[in-house]
Amino acid sequence: MVTFGCRMEVSKIKHHIMKPKGVGIALLAQYGVMPLTSFLLTKMFQLNEIQAVVVLICGCAPGGSLSNLLARLLQGDMNLSIVMTTYSTLLGLGMMPLMLYIYCRGFPNLVKVIPYLRIVGSLVIIIIGSSIGILINRYRSQYTKIIERVGFVVMFVAGVAFFIYIKYVVKGDVASVFSAPLLAISGLLPLVGYTFGYIIPALFKLNQQERRTIAMETGCQNILLGVAILRTGFHHETIGVLALFPLALICSQLIEASLFIVVFRCYQCFKRKKKDTYQPANTAEQPEVAMTVRPQDAA
């Protein structure tokens, strides 16, 4: 999260605080669409209570920093992307426990199982890390590139280590995570987020750049937060290999977003090529140049 904070600038945050329309619509999509979608999917596929709580935790998570990269590749509004991720995380202190409390009431025994205090604690840690990154970017900007590279390496190593831990220490059946219902949910959840994340701002007449940005912000959630909550908030015997579900979800996020990026880039190339091919030629008549006949030529 320090790495994420290093990408943030105070001036950009102030700009969107003064004009919060885009951020407000984005947060409506984030906390309106994703928790409801995750709840409906758990009911549709008739998941048991443990599977349902894993899906709901991921579905109610705030936006993640992966969306900033995807928004950049889609030529989105980077200021809006970064500020939305910030606001989403701050509001997550209240919204994530609230959403989990509301939707877990659809399952008889889940309301008391959710580790609300650990969720708030994890979000506080994220906010503290982001704040440190903002201060570094503001007062020691020469170190931001180094911190970003180190942060990427640490995240990659941590992901590999977590997979090895689940596979060889917990020794669960990893194939159970990739059962048909959970695979379907991991694919549908980000797809619904991307789709409605584009439609909702379109209804409010936001421009194309903002629509693409909000689509990525809605469909890409902070999966690492979900992993942290599942690891610290539940016993290994309870969750087991279901703690790997967030990794299946992040793979779906990347694959689907990559397809959108490829389609968008191809559309841009086609549009540019078409514009160059059918550009009208300059057929305006040249003004006639009056010829002056000199006396010696006439002679």
Tab-separated table of C-alpha atoms in Angstrom:
chain	number	residue	atom	x	y	z
A	1	MET	CA	0.000	0.000	0.000
A	2	VAL	CA	2.985	2.299	0.397
A	3	THR	CA	3.595	1.609	-3.309
A	4	PHE	CA	0.029	2.640	-4.123
A	5	GLY	CA	0.371	5.830	-2.095
A	6	CYS	CA	3.500	6.785	-4.021
A	7	ARG	CA	1.366	7.157	-7.169
A	8	MET	CA	-0.966	9.663	-5.558
A	9	GLU	CA	-0.645	13.432	-5.696
A	10	VAL	CA	-2.362	15.810	-3.283
A	11	SER	CA	-3.297	18.245	-6.065
A	12	LYS	CA	-5.178	15.532	-7.976
A	13	ILE	CA	-7.054	14.485	-4.862
A	14	LYS	CA	-8.095	18.102	-4.210
A	15	HIS	CA	-9.362	18.465	-7.783
A	16	HIS	CA	-11.780	15.554	-7.446
A	17	ILE	CA	-12.831	16.636	-3.952
A	18	MET	CA	-13.972	19.942	-5.452
A	19	LYS	CA	-15.736	18.158	-8.357
A	20	PRO	CA	-16.955	14.871	-6.858
A	21	LYS	CA	-19.551	13.890	-9.482
A	22	GLY	CA	-17.399	11.233	-11.147
A	23	VAL	CA	-16.194	9.825	-7.839
A	24	GLY	CA	-19.738	9.667	-6.454
A	25	ILE	CA	-21.034	7.761	-9.476
A	26	ALA	CA	-18.035	5.437	-9.334
A	27	LEU	CA	-18.618	4.642	-5.659
A	28	LEU	CA	-22.296	4.014	-6.391
A	29	ALA	CA	-21.245	1.429	-8.954
A	30	GLN	CA	-18.594	-0.060	-6.640
A	31	TYR	CA	-20.683	-0.568	-3.510
A	32	GLY	CA	-24.027	-0.927	-5.261
A	33	VAL	CA	-23.231	-3.463	-7.972
A	34	MET	CA	-20.506	-5.746	-6.631
A	35	PRO	CA	-21.890	-6.758	-3.193
A	36	LEU	CA	-25.350	-7.373	-4.658
A	37	THR	CA	-23.908	-9.378	-7.553
A	38	SER	CA	-21.816	-11.568	-5.251
A	39	PHE	CA	-24.883	-12.256	-3.079
A	40	LEU	CA	-27.070	-13.156	-6.067
A	41	LEU	CA	-24.385	-15.460	-7.463
A	42	THR	CA	-24.021	-17.334	-4.170
A	43	LYS	CA	-27.780	-17.921	-4.171
A	44	MET	CA	-27.919	-18.794	-7.856
A	45	PHE	CA	-25.222	-21.462	-7.553
A	46	GLN	CA	-26.486	-22.644	-4.139
A	47	LEU	CA	-23.130	-22.381	-2.373
A	48	ASN	CA	-22.692	-23.645	1.155
A	49	GLU	CA	-22.096	-21.137	3.941
A	50	ILE	CA	-18.284	-21.317	3.910
A	51	GLN	CA	-18.119	-20.877	0.143
A	52	ALA	CA	-20.645	-18.044	0.359
A	53	VAL	CA	-18.656	-16.093	2.954
A	54	VAL	CA	-15.518	-16.307	0.793
A	55	VAL	CA	-17.368	-14.959	-2.259
A	56	LEU	CA	-19.100	-12.217	-0.246
A	57	ILE	CA	-15.836	-10.986	1.291
A	58	CYS	CA	-14.328	-10.645	-2.177
A	59	GLY	CA	-17.486	-9.040	-3.574
A	60	CYS	CA	-17.718	-6.431	-0.803
A	61	ALA	CA	-14.033	-5.452	-0.944
A	62	PRO	CA	-13.092	-1.911	-2.038
A	63	GLY	CA	-11.307	-1.142	-5.279
A	64	GLY	CA	-7.710	-2.260	-5.725
A	65	SER	CA	-4.611	-0.700	-7.250
A	66	LEU	CA	-4.688	-3.140	-10.201
A	67	SER	CA	-7.487	-1.023	-11.654
A	68	ASN	CA	-5.076	1.922	-11.965
A	69	LEU	CA	-2.864	-0.057	-14.352
A	70	LEU	CA	-5.827	-1.326	-16.367
A	71	ALA	CA	-7.316	2.174	-16.586
A	72	ARG	CA	-4.004	3.449	-17.935
A	73	LEU	CA	-3.958	0.734	-20.622
A	74	LEU	CA	-7.507	1.734	-21.593
A	75	GLN	CA	-6.453	5.395	-21.760
A	76	GLY	CA	-8.758	6.231	-18.878
A	77	ASP	CA	-8.761	9.170	-16.491
A	78	MET	CA	-5.830	8.342	-14.202
A	79	ASN	CA	-6.672	11.111	-11.742
A	80	LEU	CA	-10.181	9.706	-11.318
A	81	SER	CA	-8.841	6.149	-11.077
A	82	ILE	CA	-6.406	6.908	-8.270
A	83	VAL	CA	-8.831	9.110	-6.342
A	84	MET	CA	-11.632	6.557	-6.660
A	85	THR	CA	-9.397	3.809	-5.288
A	86	THR	CA	-8.533	6.093	-2.377
A	87	TYR	CA	-12.149	6.995	-1.616
A	88	SER	CA	-13.256	3.387	-2.015
A	89	THR	CA	-10.694	2.249	0.557
A	90	LEU	CA	-11.594	5.017	3.016
A	91	LEU	CA	-15.315	4.301	2.726
A	92	GLY	CA	-14.531	0.601	3.027
A	93	LEU	CA	-13.965	1.150	6.750
A	94	GLY	CA	-17.715	1.418	7.097
A	95	MET	CA	-19.143	0.113	3.834
A	96	MET	CA	-17.428	-3.280	3.719
A	97	PRO	CA	-18.581	-4.400	7.206
A	98	LEU	CA	-22.036	-2.916	6.501
A	99	MET	CA	-22.406	-4.714	3.165
A	100	LEU	CA	-21.255	-7.995	4.701
A	101	TYR	CA	-23.702	-7.583	7.577
A	102	ILE	CA	-26.597	-6.886	5.188
A	103	TYR	CA	-25.948	-9.690	2.727
A	104	CYS	CA	-24.819	-12.307	5.240
A	105	ARG	CA	-28.279	-12.057	6.776
A	106	GLY	CA	-29.382	-14.102	3.795
A	107	PHE	CA	-27.549	-17.046	5.380
A	108	PRO	CA	-28.671	-18.165	8.850
A	109	ASN	CA	-25.278	-18.607	10.521
A	110	LEU	CA	-22.978	-16.148	8.744
A	111	VAL	CA	-23.656	-12.837	10.503
A	112	LYS	CA	-21.762	-13.897	13.639
A	113	VAL	CA	-18.954	-15.562	11.678
A	114	ILE	CA	-17.686	-12.463	9.831
A	115	PRO	CA	-14.572	-10.991	11.562
A	116	TYR	CA	-15.699	-7.349	11.423
A	117	LEU	CA	-12.912	-5.995	13.641
A	118	ARG	CA	-10.226	-7.738	11.591
A	119	ILE	CA	-11.709	-6.309	8.407
A	120	VAL	CA	-11.572	-2.783	9.828
A	121	GLY	CA	-8.030	-3.424	11.092
A	122	SER	CA	-6.882	-4.586	7.647
A	123	LEU	CA	-8.379	-1.482	6.030
A	124	VAL	CA	-6.693	0.775	8.592
A	125	ILE	CA	-3.336	-0.819	7.738
A	126	ILE	CA	-3.989	-0.159	4.034
A	127	ILE	CA	-4.865	3.483	4.716
A	128	ILE	CA	-1.756	3.988	6.865
A	129	GLY	CA	0.446	2.473	4.159
A	130	SER	CA	-1.148	4.648	1.474
A	131	SER	CA	-0.684	7.755	3.640
A	132	ILE	CA	3.013	6.975	4.040
A	133	GLY	CA	3.281	6.620	0.268
A	134	ILE	CA	1.573	9.989	-0.281
A	135	LEU	CA	4.023	11.687	2.076
A	136	ILE	CA	6.990	10.046	0.344
A	137	ASN	CA	5.684	11.134	-3.068
A	138	ARG	CA	5.209	14.700	-1.818
A	139	TYR	CA	8.440	15.215	0.118
A	140	ARG	CA	10.848	12.539	-1.222
A	141	SER	CA	9.626	11.960	-4.766
A	142	GLN	CA	13.052	10.726	-5.904
A	143	TYR	CA	12.429	7.464	-4.033
A	144	THR	CA	8.997	6.662	-5.475
A	145	LYS	CA	10.213	4.638	-8.481
A	146	ILE	CA	12.417	2.467	-6.280
A	147	ILE	CA	9.586	1.846	-3.821
A	148	GLU	CA	7.175	0.927	-6.633
A	149	ARG	CA	9.597	-1.659	-8.040
A	150	VAL	CA	10.308	-3.163	-4.631
A	151	GLY	CA	6.583	-3.271	-3.880
A	152	PHE	CA	5.850	-5.163	-7.097
A	153	VAL	CA	8.511	-7.778	-6.315
A	154	VAL	CA	7.245	-8.191	-2.743
A	155	MET	CA	3.650	-8.674	-3.939
A	156	PHE	CA	4.717	-11.300	-6.475
A	157	VAL	CA	6.816	-13.237	-3.967
A	158	ALA	CA	4.031	-13.062	-1.368
A	159	GLY	CA	1.514	-14.457	-3.858
A	160	VAL	CA	3.747	-17.399	-4.764
A	161	ALA	CA	4.523	-18.083	-1.098
A	162	PHE	CA	0.828	-18.041	-0.222
A	163	PHE	CA	0.015	-20.553	-2.957
A	164	ILE	CA	2.799	-22.875	-1.762
A	165	TYR	CA	1.599	-22.524	1.829
A	166	ILE	CA	-1.957	-23.527	0.967
A	167	LYS	CA	-0.869	-26.412	-1.238
A	168	TYR	CA	1.818	-28.018	0.909
A	169	VAL	CA	1.140	-26.841	4.482
A	170	VAL	CA	-2.646	-26.804	4.618
A	171	LYS	CA	-2.598	-29.726	2.163
A	172	GLY	CA	-6.077	-29.176	0.873
A	173	ASP	CA	-7.637	-30.230	-2.377
A	174	VAL	CA	-6.887	-27.254	-4.602
A	175	ALA	CA	-9.190	-28.698	-7.265
A	176	SER	CA	-12.170	-27.915	-5.013
A	177	VAL	CA	-11.504	-24.211	-5.539
A	178	PHE	CA	-11.838	-24.732	-9.269
A	179	SER	CA	-15.187	-26.508	-9.114
A	180	ALA	CA	-17.733	-25.443	-11.724
A	181	PRO	CA	-19.785	-23.103	-9.465
A	182	LEU	CA	-16.769	-21.241	-8.063
A	183	LEU	CA	-15.132	-20.979	-11.476
A	184	ALA	CA	-18.354	-19.574	-12.913
A	185	ILE	CA	-18.622	-17.025	-10.096
A	186	SER	CA	-14.978	-15.980	-10.469
A	187	GLY	CA	-15.693	-15.265	-14.136
A	188	LEU	CA	-19.104	-13.632	-13.791
A	189	LEU	CA	-18.367	-11.312	-10.857
A	190	PRO	CA	-15.754	-9.099	-12.587
A	191	LEU	CA	-17.643	-9.281	-15.896
A	192	VAL	CA	-20.794	-7.879	-14.289
A	193	GLY	CA	-18.662	-5.223	-12.586
A	194	TYR	CA	-17.024	-4.134	-15.838
A	195	THR	CA	-20.376	-4.048	-17.659
A	196	PHE	CA	-22.396	-2.065	-15.124
A	197	GLY	CA	-19.347	0.030	-14.284
A	198	TYR	CA	-19.571	1.305	-17.861
A	199	ILE	CA	-23.370	1.514	-18.154
A	200	ILE	CA	-24.030	3.485	-14.947
A	201	PRO	CA	-21.713	6.447	-15.757
A	202	ALA	CA	-23.084	6.399	-19.318
A	203	LEU	CA	-26.564	7.003	-17.873
A	204	PHE	CA	-25.163	10.043	-16.062
A	205	LYS	CA	-23.614	11.393	-19.295
A	206	LEU	CA	-19.975	11.014	-18.243
A	207	ASN	CA	-17.456	11.033	-21.082
A	208	GLN	CA	-15.945	7.901	-22.624
A	209	GLN	CA	-12.668	8.232	-20.741
A	210	GLU	CA	-14.467	8.382	-17.391
A	211	ARG	CA	-16.726	5.462	-18.326
A	212	ARG	CA	-13.768	3.211	-19.099
A	213	THR	CA	-12.098	4.241	-15.857
A	214	ILE	CA	-15.133	3.534	-13.681
A	215	ALA	CA	-15.662	0.196	-15.434
A	216	MET	CA	-12.168	-0.926	-14.434
A	217	GLU	CA	-12.534	0.458	-10.915
A	218	THR	CA	-15.814	-1.381	-10.405
A	219	GLY	CA	-14.737	-4.759	-11.766
A	220	CYS	CA	-11.264	-4.784	-10.158
A	221	GLN	CA	-11.426	-5.122	-6.400
A	222	ASN	CA	-8.767	-5.355	-3.713
A	223	ILE	CA	-8.331	-9.111	-3.828
A	224	LEU	CA	-5.220	-8.981	-1.636
A	225	LEU	CA	-7.417	-7.530	1.103
A	226	GLY	CA	-9.734	-10.506	0.702
A	227	VAL	CA	-6.782	-12.880	1.026
A	228	ALA	CA	-5.584	-11.097	4.174
A	229	ILE	CA	-9.033	-11.254	5.791
A	230	LEU	CA	-9.455	-14.934	4.986
A	231	ARG	CA	-6.020	-15.748	6.367
A	232	THR	CA	-6.279	-13.774	9.595
A	233	GLY	CA	-10.015	-13.893	10.293
A	234	PHE	CA	-10.718	-17.598	9.945
A	235	HIS	CA	-9.109	-20.835	11.084
A	236	HIS	CA	-7.295	-22.797	8.386
A	237	GLU	CA	-9.488	-25.804	9.138
A	238	THR	CA	-12.582	-23.724	8.387
A	239	ILE	CA	-11.531	-22.033	5.149
A	240	GLY	CA	-8.864	-24.438	3.882
A	241	VAL	CA	-8.069	-24.113	0.205
A	242	LEU	CA	-11.039	-21.799	-0.339
A	243	ALA	CA	-8.566	-19.082	0.610
A	244	LEU	CA	-7.269	-19.543	-2.945
A	245	PHE	CA	-10.560	-18.362	-4.448
A	246	PRO	CA	-9.394	-14.712	-4.520
A	247	LEU	CA	-6.492	-15.786	-6.732
A	248	ALA	CA	-8.908	-17.410	-9.185
A	249	LEU	CA	-10.909	-14.184	-9.111
A	250	ILE	CA	-7.918	-11.970	-9.853
A	251	CYS	CA	-7.009	-14.209	-12.805
A	252	SER	CA	-10.504	-13.663	-14.217
A	253	GLN	CA	-10.179	-9.925	-13.666
A	254	LEU	CA	-6.940	-9.837	-15.630
A	255	ILE	CA	-8.121	-12.099	-18.465
A	256	GLU	CA	-11.394	-10.246	-19.023
A	257	ALA	CA	-9.799	-6.813	-18.711
A	258	SER	CA	-7.087	-7.874	-21.176
A	259	LEU	CA	-9.770	-8.819	-23.706
A	260	PHE	CA	-11.411	-5.415	-23.303
A	261	ILE	CA	-8.048	-3.706	-23.733
A	262	VAL	CA	-7.286	-5.676	-26.911
A	263	VAL	CA	-10.718	-4.864	-28.377
A	264	PHE	CA	-10.306	-1.184	-27.473
A	265	ARG	CA	-6.836	-0.992	-29.020
A	266	CYS	CA	-8.025	-2.739	-32.194
A	267	TYR	CA	-10.947	-0.322	-32.432
A	268	GLN	CA	-8.553	2.604	-32.086
A	269	CYS	CA	-6.279	1.260	-34.829
A	270	PHE	CA	-9.233	0.605	-37.143
A	271	LYS	CA	-10.674	4.055	-36.491
A	272	ARG	CA	-7.324	5.718	-37.127
A	273	LYS	CA	-6.756	3.706	-40.308
A	274	LYS	CA	-10.249	4.475	-41.574
A	275	LYS	CA	-9.736	8.173	-40.919
A	276	ASP	CA	-6.457	8.157	-42.837
A	277	THR	CA	-7.916	6.137	-45.737
A	278	TYR	CA	-11.077	8.163	-46.253
A	279	GLN	CA	-9.688	11.587	-45.523
A	280	PRO	CA	-11.102	13.847	-48.291
A	281	ALA	CA	-8.583	15.199	-50.741
A	282	ASN	CA	-8.080	18.919	-51.048
A	283	THR	CA	-10.000	19.604	-54.276
A	284	ALA	CA	-10.458	23.318	-53.836
A	285	GLU	CA	-9.723	25.177	-57.012
A	286	GLN	CA	-6.529	27.116	-56.992
A	287	PRO	CA	-7.044	30.830	-57.633
A	288	GLU	CA	-6.148	31.885	-61.095
A	289	VAL	CA	-2.952	33.841	-61.297
A	290	ALA	CA	-3.256	36.876	-63.496
A	291	MET	CA	-0.536	37.030	-66.119
A	292	THR	CA	1.076	40.347	-66.681
A	293	VAL	CA	2.301	40.924	-70.215
A	294	ARG	CA	5.369	42.987	-70.388
A	295	PRO	CA	5.821	45.379	-73.391
A	296	GLN	CA	8.911	43.578	-74.636
A	297	ASP	CA	7.044	40.220	-74.623
A	298	ALA	CA	4.186	41.734	-76.640
A	299	ALA	CA	6.613	43.040	-79.220
